[in-house]
Coordinates of N, CA, C and O in Angstrom, one line a residue:
X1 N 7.8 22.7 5.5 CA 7.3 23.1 6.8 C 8.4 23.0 7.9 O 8.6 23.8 8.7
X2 N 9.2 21.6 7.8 CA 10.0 21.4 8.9 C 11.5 22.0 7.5 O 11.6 21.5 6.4
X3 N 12.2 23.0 8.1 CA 13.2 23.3 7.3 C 14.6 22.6 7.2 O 15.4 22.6 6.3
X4 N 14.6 21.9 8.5 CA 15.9 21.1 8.8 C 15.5 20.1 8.4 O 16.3 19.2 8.8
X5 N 14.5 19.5 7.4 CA 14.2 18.4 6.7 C 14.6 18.4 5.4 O 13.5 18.2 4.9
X6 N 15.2 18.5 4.7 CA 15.4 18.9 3.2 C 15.0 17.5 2.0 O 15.1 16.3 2.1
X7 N 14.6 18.4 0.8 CA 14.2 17.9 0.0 C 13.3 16.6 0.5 O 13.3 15.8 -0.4
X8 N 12.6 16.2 1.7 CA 11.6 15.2 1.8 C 10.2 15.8 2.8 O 10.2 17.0 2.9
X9 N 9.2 15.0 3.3 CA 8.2 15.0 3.9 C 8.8 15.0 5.3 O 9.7 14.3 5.3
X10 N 8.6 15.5 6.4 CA 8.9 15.3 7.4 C 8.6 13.6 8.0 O 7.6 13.1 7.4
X11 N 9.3 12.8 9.0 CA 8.9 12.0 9.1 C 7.8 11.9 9.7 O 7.3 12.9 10.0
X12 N 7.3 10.7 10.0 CA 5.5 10.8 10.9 C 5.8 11.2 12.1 O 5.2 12.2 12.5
X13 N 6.7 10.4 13.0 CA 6.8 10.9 14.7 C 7.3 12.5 14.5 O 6.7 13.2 15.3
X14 N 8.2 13.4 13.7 CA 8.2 14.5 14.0 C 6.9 15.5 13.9 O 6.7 16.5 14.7
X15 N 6.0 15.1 12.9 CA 4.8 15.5 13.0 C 4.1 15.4 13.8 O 3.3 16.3 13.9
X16 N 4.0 14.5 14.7 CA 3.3 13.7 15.8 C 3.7 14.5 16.9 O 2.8 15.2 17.4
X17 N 4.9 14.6 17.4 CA 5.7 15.4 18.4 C 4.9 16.8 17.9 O 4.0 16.9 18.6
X18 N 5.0 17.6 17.2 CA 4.5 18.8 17.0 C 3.4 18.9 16.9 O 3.1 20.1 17.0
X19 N 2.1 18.0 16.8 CA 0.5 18.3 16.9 C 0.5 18.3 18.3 O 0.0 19.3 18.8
X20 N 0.9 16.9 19.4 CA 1.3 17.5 20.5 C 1.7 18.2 21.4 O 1.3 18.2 22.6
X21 N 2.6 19.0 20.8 CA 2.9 20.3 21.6 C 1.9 21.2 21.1 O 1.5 22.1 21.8
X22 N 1.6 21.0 20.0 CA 0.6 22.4 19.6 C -0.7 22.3 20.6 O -1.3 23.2 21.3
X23 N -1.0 20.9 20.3 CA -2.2 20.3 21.2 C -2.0 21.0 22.6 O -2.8 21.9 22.9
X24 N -1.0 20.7 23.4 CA -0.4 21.0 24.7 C -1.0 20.2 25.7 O -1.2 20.6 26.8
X25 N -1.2 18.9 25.1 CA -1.2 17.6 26.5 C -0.3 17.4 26.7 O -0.1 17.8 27.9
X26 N 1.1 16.9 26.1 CA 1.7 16.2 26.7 C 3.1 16.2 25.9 O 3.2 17.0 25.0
X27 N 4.4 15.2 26.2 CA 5.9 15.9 25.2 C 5.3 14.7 24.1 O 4.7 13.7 24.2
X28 N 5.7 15.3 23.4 CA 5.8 14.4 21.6 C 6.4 13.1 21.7 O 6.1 12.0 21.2
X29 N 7.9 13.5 22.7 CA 8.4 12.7 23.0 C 8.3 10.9 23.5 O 9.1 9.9 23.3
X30 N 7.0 11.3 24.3 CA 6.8 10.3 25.1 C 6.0 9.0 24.4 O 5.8 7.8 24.8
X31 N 5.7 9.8 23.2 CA 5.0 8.8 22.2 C 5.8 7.6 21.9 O 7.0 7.7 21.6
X32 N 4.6 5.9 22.1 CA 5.3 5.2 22.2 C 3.9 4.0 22.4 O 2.9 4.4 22.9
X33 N 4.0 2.9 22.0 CA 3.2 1.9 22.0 C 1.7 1.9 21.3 O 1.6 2.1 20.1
X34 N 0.6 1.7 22.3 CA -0.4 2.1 21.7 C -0.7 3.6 21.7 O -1.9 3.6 21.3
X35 N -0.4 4.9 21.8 CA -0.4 6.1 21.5 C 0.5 5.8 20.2 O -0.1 6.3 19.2
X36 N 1.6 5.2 19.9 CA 2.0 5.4 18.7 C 1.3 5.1 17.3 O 1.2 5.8 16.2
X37 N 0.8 3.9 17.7 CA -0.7 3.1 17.0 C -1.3 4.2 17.1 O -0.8 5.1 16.4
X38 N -2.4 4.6 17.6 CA -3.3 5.8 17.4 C -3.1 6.6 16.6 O -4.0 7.0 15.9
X39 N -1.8 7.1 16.4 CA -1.5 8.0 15.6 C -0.8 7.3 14.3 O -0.6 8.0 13.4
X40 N -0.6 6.2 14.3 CA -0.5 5.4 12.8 C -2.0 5.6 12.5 O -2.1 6.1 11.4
X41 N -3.3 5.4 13.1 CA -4.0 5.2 12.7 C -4.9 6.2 12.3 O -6.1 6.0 11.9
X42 N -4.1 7.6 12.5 CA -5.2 9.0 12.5 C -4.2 9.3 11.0 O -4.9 9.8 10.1
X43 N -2.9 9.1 10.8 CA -2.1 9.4 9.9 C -2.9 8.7 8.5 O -3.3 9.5 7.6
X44 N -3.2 7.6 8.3 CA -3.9 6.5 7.2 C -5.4 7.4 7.3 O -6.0 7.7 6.3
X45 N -5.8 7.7 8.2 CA -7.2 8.3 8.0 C -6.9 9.5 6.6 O -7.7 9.5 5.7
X46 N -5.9 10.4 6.8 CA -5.6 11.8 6.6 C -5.0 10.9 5.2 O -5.9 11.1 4.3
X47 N -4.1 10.3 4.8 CA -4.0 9.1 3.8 C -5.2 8.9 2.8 O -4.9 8.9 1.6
X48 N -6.4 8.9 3.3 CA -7.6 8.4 2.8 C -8.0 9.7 1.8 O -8.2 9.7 0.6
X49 N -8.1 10.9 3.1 CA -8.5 11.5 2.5 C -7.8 12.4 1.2 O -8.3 13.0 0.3
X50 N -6.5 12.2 1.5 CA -5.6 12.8 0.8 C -5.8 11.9 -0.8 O -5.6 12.5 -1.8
X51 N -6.1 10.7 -0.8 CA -5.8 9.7 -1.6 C -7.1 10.2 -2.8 O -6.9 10.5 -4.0
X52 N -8.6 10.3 -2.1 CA -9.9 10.6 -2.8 C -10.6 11.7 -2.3 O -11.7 11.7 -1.8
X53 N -9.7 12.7 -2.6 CA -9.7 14.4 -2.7 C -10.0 14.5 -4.3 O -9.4 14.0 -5.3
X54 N -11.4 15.3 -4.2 CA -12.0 15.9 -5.0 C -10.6 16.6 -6.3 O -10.6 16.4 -7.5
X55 N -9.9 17.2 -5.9 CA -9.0 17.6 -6.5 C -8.3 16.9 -7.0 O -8.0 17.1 -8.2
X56 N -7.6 15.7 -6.3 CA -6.5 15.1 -7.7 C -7.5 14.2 -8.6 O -8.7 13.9 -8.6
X57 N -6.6 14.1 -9.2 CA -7.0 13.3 -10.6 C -6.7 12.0 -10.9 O -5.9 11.4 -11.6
X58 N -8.0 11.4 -10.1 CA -7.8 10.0 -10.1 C -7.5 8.8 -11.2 O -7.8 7.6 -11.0
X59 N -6.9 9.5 -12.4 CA -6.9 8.7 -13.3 C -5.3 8.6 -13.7 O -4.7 7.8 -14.4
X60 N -5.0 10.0 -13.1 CA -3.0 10.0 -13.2 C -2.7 10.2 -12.1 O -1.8 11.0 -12.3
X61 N -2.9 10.1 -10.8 CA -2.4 10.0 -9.6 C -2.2 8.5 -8.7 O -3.1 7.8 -8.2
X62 N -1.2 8.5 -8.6 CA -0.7 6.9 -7.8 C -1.6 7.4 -6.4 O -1.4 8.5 -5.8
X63 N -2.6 6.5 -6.0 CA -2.5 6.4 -4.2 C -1.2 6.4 -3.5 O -0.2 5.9 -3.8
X64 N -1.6 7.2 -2.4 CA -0.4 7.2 -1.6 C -0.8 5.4 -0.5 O -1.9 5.0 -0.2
X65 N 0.5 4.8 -0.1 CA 0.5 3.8 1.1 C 0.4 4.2 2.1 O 0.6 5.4 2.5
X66 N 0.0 3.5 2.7 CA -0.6 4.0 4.3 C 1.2 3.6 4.9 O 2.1 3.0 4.4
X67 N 1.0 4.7 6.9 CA 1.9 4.6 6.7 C 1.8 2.8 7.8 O 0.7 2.3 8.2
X68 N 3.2 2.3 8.2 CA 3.1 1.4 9.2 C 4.1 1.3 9.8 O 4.6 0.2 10.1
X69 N 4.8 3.0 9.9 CA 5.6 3.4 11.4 C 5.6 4.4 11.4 O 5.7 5.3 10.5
X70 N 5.7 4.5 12.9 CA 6.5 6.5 13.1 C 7.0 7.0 12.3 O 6.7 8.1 11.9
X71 N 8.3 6.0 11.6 CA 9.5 6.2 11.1 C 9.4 6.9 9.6 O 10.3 7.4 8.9
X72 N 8.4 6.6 9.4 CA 8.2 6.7 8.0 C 7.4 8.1 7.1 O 6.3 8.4 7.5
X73 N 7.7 8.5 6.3 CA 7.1 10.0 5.6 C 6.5 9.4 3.9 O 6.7 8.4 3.2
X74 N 5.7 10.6 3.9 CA 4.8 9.9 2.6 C 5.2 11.3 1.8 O 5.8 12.2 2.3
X75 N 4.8 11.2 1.0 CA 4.8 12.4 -0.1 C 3.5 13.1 -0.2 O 2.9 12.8 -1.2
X76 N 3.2 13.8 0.7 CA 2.2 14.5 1.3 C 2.6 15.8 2.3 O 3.4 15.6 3.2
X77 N 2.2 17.1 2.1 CA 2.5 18.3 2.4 C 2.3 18.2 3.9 O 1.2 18.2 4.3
X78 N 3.3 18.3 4.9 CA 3.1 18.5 6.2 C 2.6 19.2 6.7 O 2.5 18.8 7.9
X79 N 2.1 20.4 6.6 CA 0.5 20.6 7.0 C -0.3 20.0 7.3 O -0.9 19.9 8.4
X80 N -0.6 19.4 6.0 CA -1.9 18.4 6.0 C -1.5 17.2 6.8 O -2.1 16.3 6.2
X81 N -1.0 16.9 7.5 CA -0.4 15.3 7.9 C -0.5 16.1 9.1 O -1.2 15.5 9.9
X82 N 0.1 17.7 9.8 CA -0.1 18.0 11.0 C -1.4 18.5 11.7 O -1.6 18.4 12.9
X83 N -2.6 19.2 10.5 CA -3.7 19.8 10.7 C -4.3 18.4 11.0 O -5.0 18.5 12.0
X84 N -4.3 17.5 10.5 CA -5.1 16.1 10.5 C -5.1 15.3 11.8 O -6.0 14.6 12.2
X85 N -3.8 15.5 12.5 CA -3.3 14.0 13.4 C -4.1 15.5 14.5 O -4.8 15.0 15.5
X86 N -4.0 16.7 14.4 CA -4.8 17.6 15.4 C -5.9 17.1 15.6 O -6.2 16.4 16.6
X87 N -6.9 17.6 14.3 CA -8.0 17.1 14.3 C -8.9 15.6 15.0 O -9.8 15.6 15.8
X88 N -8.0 14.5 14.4 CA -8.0 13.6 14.8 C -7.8 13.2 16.4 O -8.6 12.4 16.9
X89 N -6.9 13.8 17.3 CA -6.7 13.7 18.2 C -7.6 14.6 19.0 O -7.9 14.3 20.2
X90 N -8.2 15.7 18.5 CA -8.8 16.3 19.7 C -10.2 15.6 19.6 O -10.8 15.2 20.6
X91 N -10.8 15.5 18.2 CA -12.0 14.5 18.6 C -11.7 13.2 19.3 O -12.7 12.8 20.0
X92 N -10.8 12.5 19.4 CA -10.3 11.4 20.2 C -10.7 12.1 21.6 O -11.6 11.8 22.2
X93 N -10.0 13.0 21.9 CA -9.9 13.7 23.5 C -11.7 14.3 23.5 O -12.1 14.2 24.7
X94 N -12.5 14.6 22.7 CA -13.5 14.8 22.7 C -13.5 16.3 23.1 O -14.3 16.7 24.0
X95 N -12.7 17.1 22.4 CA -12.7 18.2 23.3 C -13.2 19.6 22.4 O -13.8 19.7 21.4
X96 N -12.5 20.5 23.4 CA -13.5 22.0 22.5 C -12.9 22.1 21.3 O -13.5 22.4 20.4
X97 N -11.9 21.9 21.2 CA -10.5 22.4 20.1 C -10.9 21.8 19.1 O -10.1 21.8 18.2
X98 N -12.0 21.1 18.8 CA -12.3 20.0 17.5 C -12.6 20.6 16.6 O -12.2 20.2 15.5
X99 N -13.6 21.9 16.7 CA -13.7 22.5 15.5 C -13.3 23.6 15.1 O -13.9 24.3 14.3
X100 N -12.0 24.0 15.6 CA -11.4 24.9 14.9 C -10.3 23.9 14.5 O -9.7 24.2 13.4
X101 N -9.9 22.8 15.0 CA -8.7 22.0 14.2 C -9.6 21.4 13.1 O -9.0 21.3 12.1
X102 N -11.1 20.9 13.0 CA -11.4 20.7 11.6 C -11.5 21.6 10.8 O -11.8 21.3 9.7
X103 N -11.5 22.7 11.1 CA -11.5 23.8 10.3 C -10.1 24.0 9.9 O -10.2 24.2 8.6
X104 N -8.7 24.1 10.3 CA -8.2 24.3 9.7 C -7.2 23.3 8.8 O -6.3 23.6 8.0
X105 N -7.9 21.6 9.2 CA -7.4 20.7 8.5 C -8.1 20.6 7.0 O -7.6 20.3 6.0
X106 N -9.3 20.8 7.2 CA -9.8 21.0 6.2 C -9.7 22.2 4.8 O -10.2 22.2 3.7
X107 N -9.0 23.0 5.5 CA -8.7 24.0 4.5 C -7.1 23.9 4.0 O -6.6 24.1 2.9
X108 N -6.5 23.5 5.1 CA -5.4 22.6 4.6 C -5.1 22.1 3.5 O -4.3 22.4 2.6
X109 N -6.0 21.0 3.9 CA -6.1 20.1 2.9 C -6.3 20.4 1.4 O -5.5 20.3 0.5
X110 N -7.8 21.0 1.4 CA -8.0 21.7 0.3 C -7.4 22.8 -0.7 O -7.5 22.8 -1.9
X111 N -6.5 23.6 0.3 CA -5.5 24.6 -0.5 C -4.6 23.7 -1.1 O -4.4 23.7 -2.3
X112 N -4.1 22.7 -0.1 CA -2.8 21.9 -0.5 C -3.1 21.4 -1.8 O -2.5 21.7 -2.8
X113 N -4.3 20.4 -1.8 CA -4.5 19.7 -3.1 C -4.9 20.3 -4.5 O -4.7 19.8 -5.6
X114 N -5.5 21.8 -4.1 CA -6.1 22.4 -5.1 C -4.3 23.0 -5.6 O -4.0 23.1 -6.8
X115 N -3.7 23.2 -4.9 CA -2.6 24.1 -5.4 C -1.5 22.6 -6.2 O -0.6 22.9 -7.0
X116 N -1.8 21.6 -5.9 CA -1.3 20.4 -6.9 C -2.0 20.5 -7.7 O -1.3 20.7 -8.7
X117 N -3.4 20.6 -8.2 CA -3.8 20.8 -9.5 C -3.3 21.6 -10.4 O -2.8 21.4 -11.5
X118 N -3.5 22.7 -9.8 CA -3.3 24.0 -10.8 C -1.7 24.5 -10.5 O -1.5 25.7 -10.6
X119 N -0.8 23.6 -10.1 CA 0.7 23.7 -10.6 C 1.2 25.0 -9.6 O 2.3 25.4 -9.7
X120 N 0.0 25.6 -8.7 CA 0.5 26.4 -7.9 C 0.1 27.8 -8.5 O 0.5 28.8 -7.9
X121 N -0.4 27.9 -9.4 CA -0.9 28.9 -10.6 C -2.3 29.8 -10.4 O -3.3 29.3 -11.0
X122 N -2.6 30.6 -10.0 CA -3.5 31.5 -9.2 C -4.2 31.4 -10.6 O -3.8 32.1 -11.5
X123 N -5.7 30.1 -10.8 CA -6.5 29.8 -11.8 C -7.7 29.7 -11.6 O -7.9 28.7 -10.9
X124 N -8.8 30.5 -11.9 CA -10.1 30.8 -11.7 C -10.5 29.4 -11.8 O -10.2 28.5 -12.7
X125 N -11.4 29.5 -10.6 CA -12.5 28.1 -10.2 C -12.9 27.8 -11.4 O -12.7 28.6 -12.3
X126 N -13.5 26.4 -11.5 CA -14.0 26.5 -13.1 C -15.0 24.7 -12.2 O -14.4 23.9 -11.5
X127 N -16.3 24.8 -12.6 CA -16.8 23.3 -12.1 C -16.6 22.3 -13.4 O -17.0 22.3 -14.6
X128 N -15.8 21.3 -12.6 CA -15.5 19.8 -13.8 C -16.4 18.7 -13.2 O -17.1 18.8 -12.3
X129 N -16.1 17.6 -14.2 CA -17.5 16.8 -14.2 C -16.3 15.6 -13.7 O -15.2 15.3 -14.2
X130 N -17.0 15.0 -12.5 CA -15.8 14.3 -12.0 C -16.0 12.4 -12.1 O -16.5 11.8 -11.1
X131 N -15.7 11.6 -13.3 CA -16.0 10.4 -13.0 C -15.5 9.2 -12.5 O -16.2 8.2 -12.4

């Protein structure tokens, strides 16, 4: 997603900076203290879900670590780490934008993880028995 990032995950503050401008409160930049916290703490949410997604396969998939700085990227598709900290933050702000950012975190997500299953491989739905 971020191209001048090569071969890794974007870091977390560059994501951060970018849900904010997309958002359009405030510069990315300015993030810092407890706003940085908040957003460690919307990042681990999106973590969670990413972790016990219907789609991977919890029996050969490592959990991902939560993160516990800006500074740091996980191996998680930046989309999903930018559609999330959206989501996250506009229900924080309590505002209108909440359900079209859960709408499109959520399908995010979903594409992202279903497309790690099936290797990226355009493969007819099929219902598994998940234990």
């Amino acid at each position: 997603m971020n191209p001048h990032i090569k071969n890794a995950p974007s870091p977390l503050r560059t994501l951060i900076g970018q849900a904010l401008r997309r958002y359009g409160d405030f510069s990315g930049a300015s993030v810092q203290g407890e706003a940085a916290s908040m957003f460690i703490e919307f990042a681990n949410a999106i973590i969670e879900d990413w972790n016990f997604h219907p789609h991977r396969r919890a029996d050969s998939v490592v959990p991902l670590d939560y993160y516990t700085s800006v500074d740091e990227s996980r191996c998680l598709p930046d989309i999903v780490v930018l559609m999330g900290l959206l989501m996250h933050y506009s229900a924080q702000q309590a505002s209108d934008k909440f359900q079209m950012y859960q709408a499109q975190y959520y399908q995010a997500l979903n594409r992202e993880a279903y497309t790690l299953l099936t290797g990226g491989k355009n493969v007819r739905l099929e219902m598994r028995v998940i234990r």
